mmCIF file of C-alpha atoms and ligand atoms in Angstrom:
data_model
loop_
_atom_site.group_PDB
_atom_site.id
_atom_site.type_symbol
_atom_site.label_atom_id
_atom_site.label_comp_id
_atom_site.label_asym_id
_atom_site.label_seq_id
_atom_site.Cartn_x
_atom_site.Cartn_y
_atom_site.Cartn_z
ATOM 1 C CA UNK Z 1 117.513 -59.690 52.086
ATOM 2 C CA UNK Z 2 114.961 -57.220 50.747
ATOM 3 C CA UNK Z 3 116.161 -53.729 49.966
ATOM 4 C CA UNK Z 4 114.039 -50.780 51.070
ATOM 5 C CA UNK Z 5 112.282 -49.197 47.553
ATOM 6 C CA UNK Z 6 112.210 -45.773 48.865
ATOM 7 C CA UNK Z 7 114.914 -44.051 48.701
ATOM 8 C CA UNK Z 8 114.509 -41.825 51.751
ATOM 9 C CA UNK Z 9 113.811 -43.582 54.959
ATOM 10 C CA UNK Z 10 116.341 -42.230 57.286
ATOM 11 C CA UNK Z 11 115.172 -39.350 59.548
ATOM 12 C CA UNK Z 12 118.018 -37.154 58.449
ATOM 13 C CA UNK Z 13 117.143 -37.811 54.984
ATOM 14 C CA UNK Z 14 114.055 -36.801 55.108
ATOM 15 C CA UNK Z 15 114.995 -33.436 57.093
ATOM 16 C CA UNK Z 16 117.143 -32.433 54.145
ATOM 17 C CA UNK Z 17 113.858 -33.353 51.254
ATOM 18 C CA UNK Z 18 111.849 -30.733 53.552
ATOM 19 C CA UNK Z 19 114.865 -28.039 54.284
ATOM 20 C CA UNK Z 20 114.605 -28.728 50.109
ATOM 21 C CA UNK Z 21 110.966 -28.259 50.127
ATOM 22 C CA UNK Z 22 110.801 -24.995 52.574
ATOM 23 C CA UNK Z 23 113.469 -23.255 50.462
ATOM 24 C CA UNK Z 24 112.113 -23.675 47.533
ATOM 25 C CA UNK Z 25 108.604 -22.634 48.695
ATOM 26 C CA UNK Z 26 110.911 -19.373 49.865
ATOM 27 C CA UNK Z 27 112.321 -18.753 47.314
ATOM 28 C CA UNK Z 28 108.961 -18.745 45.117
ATOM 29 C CA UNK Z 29 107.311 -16.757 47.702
ATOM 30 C CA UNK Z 30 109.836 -13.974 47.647
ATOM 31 C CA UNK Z 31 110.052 -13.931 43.511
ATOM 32 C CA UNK Z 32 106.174 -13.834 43.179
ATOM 33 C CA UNK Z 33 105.935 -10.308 45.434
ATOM 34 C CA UNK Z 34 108.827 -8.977 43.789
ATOM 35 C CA UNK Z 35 107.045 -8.718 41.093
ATOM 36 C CA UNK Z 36 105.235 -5.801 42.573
ATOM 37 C CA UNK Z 37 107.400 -2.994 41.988
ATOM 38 C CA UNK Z 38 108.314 -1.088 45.279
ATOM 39 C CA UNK Z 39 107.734 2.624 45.678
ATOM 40 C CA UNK Z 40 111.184 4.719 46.087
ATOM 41 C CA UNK Z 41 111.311 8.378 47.362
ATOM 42 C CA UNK Z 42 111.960 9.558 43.527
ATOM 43 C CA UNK Z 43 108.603 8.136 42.140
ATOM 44 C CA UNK Z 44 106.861 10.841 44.506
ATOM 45 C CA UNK Z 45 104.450 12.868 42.291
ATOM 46 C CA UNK Z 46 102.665 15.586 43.655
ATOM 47 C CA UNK Z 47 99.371 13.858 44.524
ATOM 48 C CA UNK Z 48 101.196 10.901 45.687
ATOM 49 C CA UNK Z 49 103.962 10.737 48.840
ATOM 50 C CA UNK Z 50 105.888 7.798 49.062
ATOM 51 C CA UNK Z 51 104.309 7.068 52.581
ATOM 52 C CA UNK Z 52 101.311 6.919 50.061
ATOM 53 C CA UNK Z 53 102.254 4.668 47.682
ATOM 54 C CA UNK Z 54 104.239 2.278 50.588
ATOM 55 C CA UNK Z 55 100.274 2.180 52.138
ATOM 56 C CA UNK Z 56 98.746 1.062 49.037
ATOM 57 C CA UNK Z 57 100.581 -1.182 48.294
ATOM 58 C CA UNK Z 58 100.899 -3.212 51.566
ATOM 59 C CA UNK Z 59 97.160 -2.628 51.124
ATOM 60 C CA UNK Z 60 96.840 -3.999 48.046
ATOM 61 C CA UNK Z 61 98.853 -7.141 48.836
ATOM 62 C CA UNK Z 62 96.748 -7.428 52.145
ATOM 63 C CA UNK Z 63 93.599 -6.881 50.540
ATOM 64 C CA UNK Z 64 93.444 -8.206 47.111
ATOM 65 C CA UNK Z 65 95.115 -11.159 46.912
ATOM 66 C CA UNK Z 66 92.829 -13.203 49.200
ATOM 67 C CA UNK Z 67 90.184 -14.441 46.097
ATOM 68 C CA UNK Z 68 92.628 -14.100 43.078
ATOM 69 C CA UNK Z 69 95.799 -13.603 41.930
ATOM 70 C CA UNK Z 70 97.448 -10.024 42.199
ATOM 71 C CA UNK Z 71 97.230 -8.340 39.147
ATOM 72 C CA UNK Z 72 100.461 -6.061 37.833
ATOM 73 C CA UNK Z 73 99.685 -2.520 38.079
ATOM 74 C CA UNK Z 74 101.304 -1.540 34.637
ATOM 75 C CA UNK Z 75 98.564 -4.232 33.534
ATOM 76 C CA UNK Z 76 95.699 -1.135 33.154
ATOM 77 C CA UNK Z 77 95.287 2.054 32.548
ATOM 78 C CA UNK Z 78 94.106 4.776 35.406
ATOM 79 C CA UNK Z 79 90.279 5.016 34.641
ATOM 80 C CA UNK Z 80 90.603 1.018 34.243
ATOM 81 C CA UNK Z 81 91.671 0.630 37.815
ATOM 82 C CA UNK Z 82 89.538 2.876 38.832
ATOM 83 C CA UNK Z 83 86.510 1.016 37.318
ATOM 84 C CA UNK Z 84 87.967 -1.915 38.913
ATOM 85 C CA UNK Z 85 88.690 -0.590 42.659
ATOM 86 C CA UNK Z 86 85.113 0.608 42.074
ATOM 87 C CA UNK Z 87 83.829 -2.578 41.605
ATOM 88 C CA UNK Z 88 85.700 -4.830 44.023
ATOM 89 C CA UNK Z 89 86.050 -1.952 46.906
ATOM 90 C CA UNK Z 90 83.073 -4.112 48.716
ATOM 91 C CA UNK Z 91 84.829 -7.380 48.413
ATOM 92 C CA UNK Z 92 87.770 -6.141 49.487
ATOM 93 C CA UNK Z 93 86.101 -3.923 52.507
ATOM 94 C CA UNK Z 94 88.399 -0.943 52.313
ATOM 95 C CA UNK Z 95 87.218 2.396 52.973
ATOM 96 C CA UNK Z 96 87.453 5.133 50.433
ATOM 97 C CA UNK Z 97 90.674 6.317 51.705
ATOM 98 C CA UNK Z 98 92.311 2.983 51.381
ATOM 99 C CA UNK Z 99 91.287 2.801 47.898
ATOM 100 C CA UNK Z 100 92.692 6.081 47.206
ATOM 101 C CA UNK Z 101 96.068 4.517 48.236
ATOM 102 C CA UNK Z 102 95.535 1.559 46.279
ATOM 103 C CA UNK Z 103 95.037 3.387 43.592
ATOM 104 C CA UNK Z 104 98.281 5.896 44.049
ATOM 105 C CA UNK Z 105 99.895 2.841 44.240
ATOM 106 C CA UNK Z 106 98.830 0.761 41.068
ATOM 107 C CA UNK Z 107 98.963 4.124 39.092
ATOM 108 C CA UNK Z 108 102.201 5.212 40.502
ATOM 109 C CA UNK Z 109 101.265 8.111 41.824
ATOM 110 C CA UNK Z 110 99.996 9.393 38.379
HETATM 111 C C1 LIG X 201 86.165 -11.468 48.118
HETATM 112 C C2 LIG X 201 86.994 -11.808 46.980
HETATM 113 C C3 LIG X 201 87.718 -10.672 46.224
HETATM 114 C C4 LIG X 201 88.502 -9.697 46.749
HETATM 115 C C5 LIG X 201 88.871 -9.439 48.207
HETATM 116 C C6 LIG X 201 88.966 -8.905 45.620
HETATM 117 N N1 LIG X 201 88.490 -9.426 44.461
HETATM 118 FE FE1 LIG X 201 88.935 -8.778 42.558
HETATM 119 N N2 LIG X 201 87.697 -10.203 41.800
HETATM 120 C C7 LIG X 201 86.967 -11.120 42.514
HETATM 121 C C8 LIG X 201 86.157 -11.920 41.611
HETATM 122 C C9 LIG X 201 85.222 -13.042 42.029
HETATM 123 C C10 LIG X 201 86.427 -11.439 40.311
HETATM 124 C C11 LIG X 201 85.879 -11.915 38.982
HETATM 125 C C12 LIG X 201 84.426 -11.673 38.836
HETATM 126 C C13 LIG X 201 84.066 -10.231 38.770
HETATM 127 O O1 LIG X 201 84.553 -9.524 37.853
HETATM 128 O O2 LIG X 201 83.267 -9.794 39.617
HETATM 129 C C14 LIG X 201 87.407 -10.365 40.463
HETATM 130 C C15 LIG X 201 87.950 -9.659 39.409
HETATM 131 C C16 LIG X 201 88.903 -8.660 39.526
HETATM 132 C C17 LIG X 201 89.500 -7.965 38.420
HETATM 133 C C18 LIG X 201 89.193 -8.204 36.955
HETATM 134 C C19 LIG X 201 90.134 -9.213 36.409
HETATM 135 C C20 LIG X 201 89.929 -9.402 34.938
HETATM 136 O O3 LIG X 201 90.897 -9.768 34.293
HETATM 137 O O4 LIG X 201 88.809 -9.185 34.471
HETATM 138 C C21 LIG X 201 90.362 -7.036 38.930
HETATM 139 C C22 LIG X 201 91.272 -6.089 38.174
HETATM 140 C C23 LIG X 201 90.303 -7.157 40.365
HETATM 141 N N3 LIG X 201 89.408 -8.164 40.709
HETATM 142 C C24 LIG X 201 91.008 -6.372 41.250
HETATM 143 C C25 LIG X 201 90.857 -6.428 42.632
HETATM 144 C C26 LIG X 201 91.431 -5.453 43.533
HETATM 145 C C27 LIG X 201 92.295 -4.255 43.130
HETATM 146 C C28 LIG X 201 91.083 -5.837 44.798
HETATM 147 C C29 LIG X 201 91.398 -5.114 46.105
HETATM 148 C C30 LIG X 201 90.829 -3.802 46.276
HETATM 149 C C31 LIG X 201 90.281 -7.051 44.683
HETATM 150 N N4 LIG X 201 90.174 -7.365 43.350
HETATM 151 C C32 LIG X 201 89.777 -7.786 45.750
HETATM 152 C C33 LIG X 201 87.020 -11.301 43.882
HETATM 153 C C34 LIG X 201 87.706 -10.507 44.788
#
């Protein structure tokens, strides 16, 4: 009698390689945005609120990951992202006060 090659020809087998498959797509999803540090009540500054900072970055995820990958703010400097948000505010389509909290966000506040 011929055995089967693949190893995984059962329907119950093959649920468990794409439970294995989901998770692990999970659990890369939630480490990548992790990454992005998440504004807390003590990084307020006084030209940034937290409701601020929360905005820009949702913003930021939303809005400029689409075409590349999301870049860590502690990556540049202030007048860098400036230059930058500058540059891709048309790509992106955000409005001058959404790129305000973009920026509060990726220069914590500072
Ligand atoms: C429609 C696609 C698109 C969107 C949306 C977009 N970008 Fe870009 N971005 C690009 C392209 C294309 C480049 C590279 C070419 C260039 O510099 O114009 C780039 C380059 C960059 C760079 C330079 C990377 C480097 O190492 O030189 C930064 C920083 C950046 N984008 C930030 C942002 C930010 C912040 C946002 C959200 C406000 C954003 N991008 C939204 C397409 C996009």
């Amino acid at each position: 009698m011929k055995k089967s090659r693949s190893g995984c020809s059962s329907p119950s087998c093959s649920r468990k390689t794409a439970t294995l498959l989901l998770v692990t797509l999970i659990v890369l999803m939630v480490s990548c945005s992790s990454a992005l540090y998440m504004p807390t009540a003590g990084q307020q500054t006084e030209s940034a609120s937290l409701e601020q900072m929360l905005e820009g970055r949702k913003l930021y995820v939303k809005k400029c990951g689409s075409c590349h990958a999301l870049i860590l703010p502690e990556k540049h400097t202030k007048p860098e992202w400036e230059r930058y948000l500058n540059e891709m505010q048309q790509k992106a389509s955000i409005d001058n006060t959404e790129k305000e909290q973009i920026l509060k966000y990726l220069t914590r506040g500072n």
